[in-house]
Amino acid sequence: RNTMSNNNPCPYWRVWKTADDLEQNGLSSDIELSKDCQNLTERVVKILRRWGNQWAGQGELQSLLNKSALQHEVEESIVATHSLMKWLDQRQMQSTKKCEEQSAE
């Protein structure tokens, strides 16, 4: 889906290209990592489009939504958030396992 051609506010702001590129190509840095982060990337694409619809064209948000490094920064954020989510899941599993072991004693 190419949001650049739709009737979006400020259709040439980078927020639209970033959303389109992430949706079509995933993360640019690593194919395996891109697959691993696909669900989170899809959520981020929806958020970017929502932000674009809500705030594109507003001067106070231009430094964020039309930033030349937006895609790079969003991709770095996806990778960091994905790593944090994996770590939290592992901690939760360890905690659950520990509780089950203590209950079995």
PDB file of N, CA and C in Angstrom:
ATOM      1  N   ARG A   1       0.860  -1.171   0.000  1.00  0.00           N
ATOM      2  CA  ARG A   1       0.000   0.000   0.000  1.00  0.00           C
ATOM      3  C   ARG A   1       0.903   1.229   0.000  1.00  0.00           C
ATOM      4  N   ASN A   2       0.699   2.086  -0.917  1.00  0.00           N
ATOM      5  CA  ASN A   2       1.528   3.276  -1.026  1.00  0.00           C
ATOM      6  C   ASN A   2       0.738   4.473  -0.530  1.00  0.00           C
ATOM      7  N   THR A   3       1.087   4.946   0.653  1.00  0.00           N
ATOM      8  CA  THR A   3       0.339   6.060   1.240  1.00  0.00           C
ATOM      9  C   THR A   3       0.751   7.397   0.664  1.00  0.00           C
ATOM     10  N   MET A   4       1.846   7.420  -0.094  1.00  0.00           N
ATOM     11  CA  MET A   4       2.286   8.679  -0.694  1.00  0.00           C
ATOM     12  C   MET A   4       1.264   9.190  -1.707  1.00  0.00           C
ATOM     13  N   SER A   5       0.532   8.280  -2.352  1.00  0.00           N
ATOM     14  CA  SER A   5      -0.395   8.697  -3.400  1.00  0.00           C
ATOM     15  C   SER A   5      -1.793   9.008  -2.870  1.00  0.00           C
ATOM     16  N   ASN A   6      -2.052   8.664  -1.619  1.00  0.00           N
ATOM     17  CA  ASN A   6      -3.371   8.931  -1.040  1.00  0.00           C
ATOM     18  C   ASN A   6      -3.508  10.404  -0.684  1.00  0.00           C
ATOM     19  N   ASN A   7      -4.672  10.793  -0.270  1.00  0.00           N
ATOM     20  CA  ASN A   7      -4.911  12.170   0.155  1.00  0.00           C
ATOM     21  C   ASN A   7      -4.500  12.356   1.603  1.00  0.00           C
ATOM     22  N   ASN A   8      -3.224  12.183   1.868  1.00  0.00           N
ATOM     23  CA  ASN A   8      -2.693  12.358   3.211  1.00  0.00           C
ATOM     24  C   ASN A   8      -2.288  13.802   3.411  1.00  0.00           C
ATOM     25  N   PRO A   9      -2.377  14.279   4.651  1.00  0.00           N
ATOM     26  CA  PRO A   9      -1.848  15.610   4.916  1.00  0.00           C
ATOM     27  C   PRO A   9      -0.339  15.598   4.657  1.00  0.00           C
ATOM     28  N   CYS A  10       0.153  16.585   3.979  1.00  0.00           N
ATOM     29  CA  CYS A  10       1.591  16.693   3.661  1.00  0.00           C
ATOM     30  C   CYS A  10       2.144  15.368   3.130  1.00  0.00           C
ATOM     31  N   PRO A  11       1.680  14.924   1.958  1.00  0.00           N
ATOM     32  CA  PRO A  11       2.025  13.592   1.461  1.00  0.00           C
ATOM     33  C   PRO A  11       3.515  13.360   1.230  1.00  0.00           C
ATOM     34  N   TYR A  12       4.312  14.410   1.194  1.00  0.00           N
ATOM     35  CA  TYR A  12       5.744  14.212   0.970  1.00  0.00           C
ATOM     36  C   TYR A  12       6.558  14.223   2.261  1.00  0.00           C
ATOM     37  N   TRP A  13       5.895  14.289   3.387  1.00  0.00           N
ATOM     38  CA  TRP A  13       6.616  14.163   4.654  1.00  0.00           C
ATOM     39  C   TRP A  13       7.165  12.741   4.756  1.00  0.00           C
ATOM     40  N   ARG A  14       8.295  12.601   5.392  1.00  0.00           N
ATOM     41  CA  ARG A  14       8.993  11.309   5.472  1.00  0.00           C
ATOM     42  C   ARG A  14       8.227  10.251   6.263  1.00  0.00           C
ATOM     43  N   VAL A  15       7.287  10.659   7.078  1.00  0.00           N
ATOM     44  CA  VAL A  15       6.527   9.684   7.848  1.00  0.00           C
ATOM     45  C   VAL A  15       5.828   8.685   6.918  1.00  0.00           C
ATOM     46  N   TRP A  16       5.337   9.152   5.773  1.00  0.00           N
ATOM     47  CA  TRP A  16       4.629   8.271   4.840  1.00  0.00           C
ATOM     48  C   TRP A  16       5.586   7.307   4.151  1.00  0.00           C
ATOM     49  N   LYS A  17       6.718   7.809   3.689  1.00  0.00           N
ATOM     50  CA  LYS A  17       7.705   6.951   3.026  1.00  0.00           C
ATOM     51  C   LYS A  17       8.260   5.920   4.003  1.00  0.00           C
ATOM     52  N   THR A  18       8.497   6.345   5.232  1.00  0.00           N
ATOM     53  CA  THR A  18       8.997   5.420   6.249  1.00  0.00           C
ATOM     54  C   THR A  18       7.994   4.301   6.484  1.00  0.00           C
ATOM     55  N   ALA A  19       6.726   4.641   6.640  1.00  0.00           N
ATOM     56  CA  ALA A  19       5.687   3.623   6.851  1.00  0.00           C
ATOM     57  C   ALA A  19       5.620   2.678   5.658  1.00  0.00           C
ATOM     58  N   ASP A  20       5.636   3.232   4.440  1.00  0.00           N
ATOM     59  CA  ASP A  20       5.565   2.399   3.242  1.00  0.00           C
ATOM     60  C   ASP A  20       6.773   1.475   3.122  1.00  0.00           C
ATOM     61  N   ASP A  21       7.969   2.022   3.331  1.00  0.00           N
ATOM     62  CA  ASP A  21       9.184   1.215   3.217  1.00  0.00           C
ATOM     63  C   ASP A  21       9.213   0.094   4.248  1.00  0.00           C
ATOM     64  N   LEU A  22       8.844   0.402   5.487  1.00  0.00           N
ATOM     65  CA  LEU A  22       8.824  -0.634   6.523  1.00  0.00           C
ATOM     66  C   LEU A  22       7.793  -1.713   6.199  1.00  0.00           C
ATOM     67  N   GLU A  23       6.638  -1.301   5.707  1.00  0.00           N
ATOM     68  CA  GLU A  23       5.593  -2.268   5.379  1.00  0.00           C
ATOM     69  C   GLU A  23       6.026  -3.172   4.223  1.00  0.00           C
ATOM     70  N   GLN A  24       6.638  -2.592   3.207  1.00  0.00           N
ATOM     71  CA  GLN A  24       7.009  -3.352   2.017  1.00  0.00           C
ATOM     72  C   GLN A  24       8.292  -4.161   2.194  1.00  0.00           C
ATOM     73  N   ASN A  25       9.263  -3.614   2.943  1.00  0.00           N
ATOM     74  CA  ASN A  25      10.594  -4.224   2.987  1.00  0.00           C
ATOM     75  C   ASN A  25      11.035  -4.697   4.365  1.00  0.00           C
ATOM     76  N   GLY A  26      10.320  -4.328   5.405  1.00  0.00           N
ATOM     77  CA  GLY A  26      10.768  -4.654   6.750  1.00  0.00           C
ATOM     78  C   GLY A  26      11.995  -3.842   7.103  1.00  0.00           C
ATOM     79  N   LEU A  27      12.764  -4.342   8.043  1.00  0.00           N
ATOM     80  CA  LEU A  27      13.980  -3.649   8.463  1.00  0.00           C
ATOM     81  C   LEU A  27      15.044  -3.797   7.386  1.00  0.00           C
ATOM     82  N   SER A  28      15.792  -2.756   7.165  1.00  0.00           N
ATOM     83  CA  SER A  28      16.781  -2.783   6.086  1.00  0.00           C
ATOM     84  C   SER A  28      18.094  -3.426   6.498  1.00  0.00           C
ATOM     85  N   SER A  29      18.327  -3.591   7.776  1.00  0.00           N
ATOM     86  CA  SER A  29      19.647  -4.011   8.247  1.00  0.00           C
ATOM     87  C   SER A  29      19.917  -5.506   8.140  1.00  0.00           C
ATOM     88  N   ASP A  30      18.915  -6.348   8.354  1.00  0.00           N
ATOM     89  CA  ASP A  30      19.162  -7.778   8.482  1.00  0.00           C
ATOM     90  C   ASP A  30      17.867  -8.533   8.177  1.00  0.00           C
ATOM     91  N   ILE A  31      17.927  -9.462   7.240  1.00  0.00           N
ATOM     92  CA  ILE A  31      16.716 -10.195   6.821  1.00  0.00           C
ATOM     93  C   ILE A  31      16.145 -11.033   7.966  1.00  0.00           C
ATOM     94  N   GLU A  32      16.999 -11.761   8.683  1.00  0.00           N
ATOM     95  CA  GLU A  32      16.512 -12.591   9.796  1.00  0.00           C
ATOM     96  C   GLU A  32      15.917 -11.731  10.902  1.00  0.00           C
ATOM     97  N   LEU A  33      16.588 -10.658  11.230  1.00  0.00           N
ATOM     98  CA  LEU A  33      16.076  -9.745  12.252  1.00  0.00           C
ATOM     99  C   LEU A  33      14.758  -9.132  11.797  1.00  0.00           C
ATOM    100  N   SER A  34      14.667  -8.817  10.523  1.00  0.00           N
ATOM    101  CA  SER A  34      13.442  -8.248   9.974  1.00  0.00           C
ATOM    102  C   SER A  34      12.276  -9.216  10.153  1.00  0.00           C
ATOM    103  N   LYS A  35      12.510 -10.492   9.890  1.00  0.00           N
ATOM    104  CA  LYS A  35      11.462 -11.511  10.078  1.00  0.00           C
ATOM    105  C   LYS A  35      11.086 -11.630  11.547  1.00  0.00           C
ATOM    106  N   ASP A  36      12.095 -11.597  12.405  1.00  0.00           N
ATOM    107  CA  ASP A  36      11.881 -11.733  13.842  1.00  0.00           C
ATOM    108  C   ASP A  36      11.069 -10.562  14.403  1.00  0.00           C
ATOM    109  N   CYS A  37      11.236  -9.393  13.799  1.00  0.00           N
ATOM    110  CA  CYS A  37      10.579  -8.171  14.279  1.00  0.00           C
ATOM    111  C   CYS A  37       9.313  -7.827  13.486  1.00  0.00           C
ATOM    112  N   GLN A  38       8.840  -8.724  12.642  1.00  0.00           N
ATOM    113  CA  GLN A  38       7.748  -8.406  11.720  1.00  0.00           C
ATOM    114  C   GLN A  38       6.492  -7.918  12.431  1.00  0.00           C
ATOM    115  N   ASN A  39       6.072  -8.590  13.491  1.00  0.00           N
ATOM    116  CA  ASN A  39       4.837  -8.180  14.190  1.00  0.00           C
ATOM    117  C   ASN A  39       4.975  -6.780  14.782  1.00  0.00           C
ATOM    118  N   LEU A  40       6.110  -6.519  15.407  1.00  0.00           N
ATOM    119  CA  LEU A  40       6.338  -5.197  15.977  1.00  0.00           C
ATOM    120  C   LEU A  40       6.414  -4.145  14.876  1.00  0.00           C
ATOM    121  N   THR A  41       7.062  -4.476  13.780  1.00  0.00           N
ATOM    122  CA  THR A  41       7.168  -3.539  12.656  1.00  0.00           C
ATOM    123  C   THR A  41       5.784  -3.189  12.116  1.00  0.00           C
ATOM    124  N   GLU A  42       4.915  -4.177  11.996  1.00  0.00           N
ATOM    125  CA  GLU A  42       3.548  -3.925  11.517  1.00  0.00           C
ATOM    126  C   GLU A  42       2.814  -2.974  12.460  1.00  0.00           C
ATOM    127  N   ARG A  43       3.009  -3.130  13.740  1.00  0.00           N
ATOM    128  CA  ARG A  43       2.371  -2.232  14.708  1.00  0.00           C
ATOM    129  C   ARG A  43       2.920  -0.816  14.575  1.00  0.00           C
ATOM    130  N   VAL A  44       4.229  -0.711  14.375  1.00  0.00           N
ATOM    131  CA  VAL A  44       4.857   0.605  14.227  1.00  0.00           C
ATOM    132  C   VAL A  44       4.362   1.301  12.964  1.00  0.00           C
ATOM    133  N   VAL A  45       4.188   0.560  11.881  1.00  0.00           N
ATOM    134  CA  VAL A  45       3.675   1.134  10.633  1.00  0.00           C
ATOM    135  C   VAL A  45       2.297   1.754  10.871  1.00  0.00           C
ATOM    136  N   LYS A  46       1.441   1.043  11.590  1.00  0.00           N
ATOM    137  CA  LYS A  46       0.105   1.580  11.896  1.00  0.00           C
ATOM    138  C   LYS A  46       0.200   2.853  12.725  1.00  0.00           C
ATOM    139  N   ILE A  47       1.106   2.864  13.687  1.00  0.00           N
ATOM    140  CA  ILE A  47       1.284   4.053  14.528  1.00  0.00           C
ATOM    141  C   ILE A  47       1.787   5.217  13.695  1.00  0.00           C
ATOM    142  N   LEU A  48       2.783   4.981  12.838  1.00  0.00           N
ATOM    143  CA  LEU A  48       3.306   6.055  11.983  1.00  0.00           C
ATOM    144  C   LEU A  48       2.204   6.652  11.111  1.00  0.00           C
ATOM    145  N   ARG A  49       1.370   5.802  10.543  1.00  0.00           N
ATOM    146  CA  ARG A  49       0.282   6.308   9.695  1.00  0.00           C
ATOM    147  C   ARG A  49      -0.740   7.091  10.509  1.00  0.00           C
ATOM    148  N   ARG A  50      -1.015   6.621  11.705  1.00  0.00           N
ATOM    149  CA  ARG A  50      -1.947   7.352  12.574  1.00  0.00           C
ATOM    150  C   ARG A  50      -1.366   8.721  12.921  1.00  0.00           C
ATOM    151  N   TRP A  51      -0.079   8.748  13.270  1.00  0.00           N
ATOM    152  CA  TRP A  51       0.569  10.020  13.580  1.00  0.00           C
ATOM    153  C   TRP A  51       0.585  10.936  12.362  1.00  0.00           C
ATOM    154  N   GLY A  52       0.864  10.359  11.190  1.00  0.00           N
ATOM    155  CA  GLY A  52       0.873  11.158   9.974  1.00  0.00           C
ATOM    156  C   GLY A  52      -0.482  11.787   9.704  1.00  0.00           C
ATOM    157  N   ASN A  53      -1.536  10.991   9.835  1.00  0.00           N
ATOM    158  CA  ASN A  53      -2.894  11.517   9.623  1.00  0.00           C
ATOM    159  C   ASN A  53      -3.245  12.592  10.640  1.00  0.00           C
ATOM    160  N   GLN A  54      -2.775  12.414  11.849  1.00  0.00           N
ATOM    161  CA  GLN A  54      -3.127  13.339  12.921  1.00  0.00           C
ATOM    162  C   GLN A  54      -2.267  14.603  12.908  1.00  0.00           C
ATOM    163  N   TRP A  55      -0.965  14.468  12.589  1.00  0.00           N
ATOM    164  CA  TRP A  55      -0.068  15.588  12.828  1.00  0.00           C
ATOM    165  C   TRP A  55       0.761  16.071  11.636  1.00  0.00           C
ATOM    166  N   ALA A  56       0.747  15.364  10.505  1.00  0.00           N
ATOM    167  CA  ALA A  56       1.547  15.831   9.365  1.00  0.00           C
ATOM    168  C   ALA A  56       1.067  17.221   8.958  1.00  0.00           C
ATOM    169  N   GLY A  57       2.015  18.091   8.714  1.00  0.00           N
ATOM    170  CA  GLY A  57       1.699  19.461   8.351  1.00  0.00           C
ATOM    171  C   GLY A  57       1.754  20.433   9.506  1.00  0.00           C
ATOM    172  N   GLN A  58       1.795  19.907  10.721  1.00  0.00           N
ATOM    173  CA  GLN A  58       1.883  20.779  11.888  1.00  0.00           C
ATOM    174  C   GLN A  58       3.353  21.071  12.169  1.00  0.00           C
ATOM    175  N   GLY A  59       3.684  22.339  12.152  1.00  0.00           N
ATOM    176  CA  GLY A  59       5.065  22.768  12.292  1.00  0.00           C
ATOM    177  C   GLY A  59       5.778  22.236  13.517  1.00  0.00           C
ATOM    178  N   GLU A  60       5.073  22.147  14.636  1.00  0.00           N
ATOM    179  CA  GLU A  60       5.725  21.706  15.872  1.00  0.00           C
ATOM    180  C   GLU A  60       6.145  20.235  15.822  1.00  0.00           C
ATOM    181  N   LEU A  61       5.579  19.452  14.902  1.00  0.00           N
ATOM    182  CA  LEU A  61       5.967  18.043  14.792  1.00  0.00           C
ATOM    183  C   LEU A  61       6.788  17.747  13.547  1.00  0.00           C
ATOM    184  N   GLN A  62       7.111  18.765  12.789  1.00  0.00           N
ATOM    185  CA  GLN A  62       7.903  18.560  11.583  1.00  0.00           C
ATOM    186  C   GLN A  62       9.267  17.951  11.907  1.00  0.00           C
ATOM    187  N   SER A  63       9.877  18.372  13.000  1.00  0.00           N
ATOM    188  CA  SER A  63      11.199  17.853  13.345  1.00  0.00           C
ATOM    189  C   SER A  63      11.182  16.359  13.638  1.00  0.00           C
ATOM    190  N   LEU A  64      10.028  15.805  13.944  1.00  0.00           N
ATOM    191  CA  LEU A  64       9.911  14.366  14.160  1.00  0.00           C
ATOM    192  C   LEU A  64       9.403  13.659  12.907  1.00  0.00           C
ATOM    193  N   LEU A  65       8.252  14.062  12.409  1.00  0.00           N
ATOM    194  CA  LEU A  65       7.591  13.321  11.332  1.00  0.00           C
ATOM    195  C   LEU A  65       8.185  13.557   9.947  1.00  0.00           C
ATOM    196  N   ASN A  66       8.996  14.589   9.798  1.00  0.00           N
ATOM    197  CA  ASN A  66       9.624  14.843   8.503  1.00  0.00           C
ATOM    198  C   ASN A  66      11.143  14.824   8.624  1.00  0.00           C
ATOM    199  N   LYS A  67      11.635  14.200   9.639  1.00  0.00           N
ATOM    200  CA  LYS A  67      13.066  14.132   9.924  1.00  0.00           C
ATOM    201  C   LYS A  67      13.780  13.307   8.854  1.00  0.00           C
ATOM    202  N   SER A  68      14.916  13.773   8.381  1.00  0.00           N
ATOM    203  CA  SER A  68      15.627  13.049   7.319  1.00  0.00           C
ATOM    204  C   SER A  68      16.082  11.664   7.773  1.00  0.00           C
ATOM    205  N   ALA A  69      16.343  11.486   9.061  1.00  0.00           N
ATOM    206  CA  ALA A  69      16.795  10.190   9.579  1.00  0.00           C
ATOM    207  C   ALA A  69      15.653   9.395  10.216  1.00  0.00           C
ATOM    208  N   LEU A  70      14.405   9.727   9.907  1.00  0.00           N
ATOM    209  CA  LEU A  70      13.266   9.082  10.567  1.00  0.00           C
ATOM    210  C   LEU A  70      13.292   7.565  10.411  1.00  0.00           C
ATOM    211  N   GLN A  71      13.472   7.077   9.196  1.00  0.00           N
ATOM    212  CA  GLN A  71      13.438   5.624   8.993  1.00  0.00           C
ATOM    213  C   GLN A  71      14.542   4.934   9.792  1.00  0.00           C
ATOM    214  N   HIS A  72      15.735   5.465   9.754  1.00  0.00           N
ATOM    215  CA  HIS A  72      16.846   4.876  10.500  1.00  0.00           C
ATOM    216  C   HIS A  72      16.532   4.847  11.999  1.00  0.00           C
ATOM    217  N   GLU A  73      16.027   5.941  12.517  1.00  0.00           N
ATOM    218  CA  GLU A  73      15.724   6.007  13.943  1.00  0.00           C
ATOM    219  C   GLU A  73      14.569   5.086  14.327  1.00  0.00           C
ATOM    220  N   VAL A  74      13.568   4.978  13.468  1.00  0.00           N
ATOM    221  CA  VAL A  74      12.447   4.073  13.748  1.00  0.00           C
ATOM    222  C   VAL A  74      12.938   2.626  13.737  1.00  0.00           C
ATOM    223  N   GLU A  75      13.783   2.283  12.754  1.00  0.00           N
ATOM    224  CA  GLU A  75      14.315   0.914  12.703  1.00  0.00           C
ATOM    225  C   GLU A  75      15.144   0.600  13.946  1.00  0.00           C
ATOM    226  N   GLU A  76      15.983   1.524  14.381  1.00  0.00           N
ATOM    227  CA  GLU A  76      16.760   1.305  15.602  1.00  0.00           C
ATOM    228  C   GLU A  76      15.838   1.116  16.803  1.00  0.00           C
ATOM    229  N   SER A  77      14.772   1.881  16.852  1.00  0.00           N
ATOM    230  CA  SER A  77      13.812   1.766  17.961  1.00  0.00           C
ATOM    231  C   SER A  77      13.097   0.427  17.934  1.00  0.00           C
ATOM    232  N   ILE A  78      12.760  -0.058  16.745  1.00  0.00           N
ATOM    233  CA  ILE A  78      12.103  -1.366  16.629  1.00  0.00           C
ATOM    234  C   ILE A  78      13.026  -2.456  17.151  1.00  0.00           C
ATOM    235  N   VAL A  79      14.282  -2.429  16.747  1.00  0.00           N
ATOM    236  CA  VAL A  79      15.247  -3.446  17.179  1.00  0.00           C
ATOM    237  C   VAL A  79      15.428  -3.399  18.696  1.00  0.00           C
ATOM    238  N   ALA A  80      15.584  -2.204  19.254  1.00  0.00           N
ATOM    239  CA  ALA A  80      15.764  -2.070  20.702  1.00  0.00           C
ATOM    240  C   ALA A  80      14.520  -2.536  21.461  1.00  0.00           C
ATOM    241  N   THR A  81      13.347  -2.148  20.983  1.00  0.00           N
ATOM    242  CA  THR A  81      12.095  -2.545  21.637  1.00  0.00           C
ATOM    243  C   THR A  81      11.898  -4.056  21.542  1.00  0.00           C
ATOM    244  N   HIS A  82      12.207  -4.625  20.388  1.00  0.00           N
ATOM    245  CA  HIS A  82      12.092  -6.078  20.207  1.00  0.00           C
ATOM    246  C   HIS A  82      13.008  -6.818  21.192  1.00  0.00           C
ATOM    247  N   SER A  83      14.242  -6.344  21.330  1.00  0.00           N
ATOM    248  CA  SER A  83      15.187  -6.968  22.263  1.00  0.00           C
ATOM    249  C   SER A  83      14.684  -6.875  23.699  1.00  0.00           C
ATOM    250  N   LEU A  84      14.152  -5.727  24.063  1.00  0.00           N
ATOM    251  CA  LEU A  84      13.597  -5.546  25.401  1.00  0.00           C
ATOM    252  C   LEU A  84      12.414  -6.488  25.628  1.00  0.00           C
ATOM    253  N   MET A  85      11.530  -6.612  24.644  1.00  0.00           N
ATOM    254  CA  MET A  85      10.364  -7.487  24.778  1.00  0.00           C
ATOM    255  C   MET A  85      10.798  -8.949  24.927  1.00  0.00           C
ATOM    256  N   LYS A  86      11.798  -9.369  24.169  1.00  0.00           N
ATOM    257  CA  LYS A  86      12.310 -10.747  24.296  1.00  0.00           C
ATOM    258  C   LYS A  86      12.893 -10.977  25.687  1.00  0.00           C
ATOM    259  N   TRP A  87      13.652 -10.009  26.176  1.00  0.00           N
ATOM    260  CA  TRP A  87      14.253 -10.128  27.496  1.00  0.00           C
ATOM    261  C   TRP A  87      13.171 -10.223  28.576  1.00  0.00           C
ATOM    262  N   LEU A  88      12.143  -9.385  28.464  1.00  0.00           N
ATOM    263  CA  LEU A  88      11.043  -9.424  29.437  1.00  0.00           C
ATOM    264  C   LEU A  88      10.312 -10.762  29.392  1.00  0.00           C
ATOM    265  N   ASP A  89      10.091 -11.294  28.191  1.00  0.00           N
ATOM    266  CA  ASP A  89       9.449 -12.602  28.060  1.00  0.00           C
ATOM    267  C   ASP A  89      10.284 -13.701  28.712  1.00  0.00           C
ATOM    268  N   GLN A  90      11.596 -13.658  28.508  1.00  0.00           N
ATOM    269  CA  GLN A  90      12.477 -14.653  29.116  1.00  0.00           C
ATOM    270  C   GLN A  90      12.455 -14.559  30.629  1.00  0.00           C
ATOM    271  N   ARG A  91      12.478 -13.337  31.142  1.00  0.00           N
ATOM    272  CA  ARG A  91      12.411 -13.145  32.597  1.00  0.00           C
ATOM    273  C   ARG A  91      11.096 -13.681  33.147  1.00  0.00           C
ATOM    274  N   GLN A  92      10.010 -13.427  32.430  1.00  0.00           N
ATOM    275  CA  GLN A  92       8.699 -13.909  32.870  1.00  0.00           C
ATOM    276  C   GLN A  92       8.673 -15.435  32.888  1.00  0.00           C
ATOM    277  N   MET A  93       9.236 -16.052  31.846  1.00  0.00           N
ATOM    278  CA  MET A  93       9.264 -17.525  31.790  1.00  0.00           C
ATOM    279  C   MET A  93      10.110 -18.092  32.921  1.00  0.00           C
ATOM    280  N   GLN A  94      11.250 -17.466  33.211  1.00  0.00           N
ATOM    281  CA  GLN A  94      12.105 -17.923  34.307  1.00  0.00           C
ATOM    282  C   GLN A  94      11.387 -17.787  35.642  1.00  0.00           C
ATOM    283  N   SER A  95      10.701 -16.690  35.818  1.00  0.00           N
ATOM    284  CA  SER A  95       9.970 -16.458  37.054  1.00  0.00           C
ATOM    285  C   SER A  95       8.844 -17.481  37.219  1.00  0.00           C
ATOM    286  N   THR A  96       8.119 -17.733  36.141  1.00  0.00           N
ATOM    287  CA  THR A  96       7.029 -18.712  36.182  1.00  0.00           C
ATOM    288  C   THR A  96       7.566 -20.106  36.489  1.00  0.00           C
ATOM    289  N   LYS A  97       8.676 -20.457  35.856  1.00  0.00           N
ATOM    290  CA  LYS A  97       9.285 -21.769  36.091  1.00  0.00           C
ATOM    291  C   LYS A  97       9.726 -21.908  37.540  1.00  0.00           C
ATOM    292  N   LYS A  98      10.319 -20.850  38.084  1.00  0.00           N
ATOM    293  CA  LYS A  98      10.780 -20.870  39.470  1.00  0.00           C
ATOM    294  C   LYS A  98       9.598 -21.044  40.424  1.00  0.00           C
ATOM    295  N   CYS A  99       8.501 -20.343  40.153  1.00  0.00           N
ATOM    296  CA  CYS A  99       7.300 -20.466  40.999  1.00  0.00           C
ATOM    297  C   CYS A  99       6.729 -21.875  40.941  1.00  0.00           C
ATOM    298  N   GLU A 100       6.704 -22.463  39.737  1.00  0.00           N
ATOM    299  CA  GLU A 100       6.180 -23.827  39.582  1.00  0.00           C
ATOM    300  C   GLU A 100       7.052 -24.828  40.323  1.00  0.00           C
ATOM    301  N   GLU A 101       8.362 -24.627  40.279  1.00  0.00           N
ATOM    302  CA  GLU A 101       9.279 -25.533  40.982  1.00  0.00           C
ATOM    303  C   GLU A 101       9.092 -25.427  42.481  1.00  0.00           C
ATOM    304  N   GLN A 102       8.900 -24.212  42.978  1.00  0.00           N
ATOM    305  CA  GLN A 102       8.694 -24.022  44.418  1.00  0.00           C
ATOM    306  C   GLN A 102       7.360 -24.604  44.864  1.00  0.00           C
ATOM    307  N   SER A 103       6.351 -24.530  44.008  1.00  0.00           N
ATOM    308  CA  SER A 103       5.041 -25.089  44.341  1.00  0.00           C
ATOM    309  C   SER A 103       5.076 -26.602  44.378  1.00  0.00           C
ATOM    310  N   ALA A 104       5.929 -27.197  43.561  1.00  0.00           N
ATOM    311  CA  ALA A 104       6.019 -28.649  43.471  1.00  0.00           C
ATOM    312  C   ALA A 104       6.768 -29.244  44.662  1.00  0.00           C
ATOM    313  N   GLU A 105       7.537 -28.432  45.376  1.00  0.00           N
ATOM    314  CA  GLU A 105       8.324 -28.945  46.512  1.00  0.00           C
ATOM    315  C   GLU A 105       7.497 -29.251  47.709  1.00  0.00           C
TER     316      GLU A 105
END
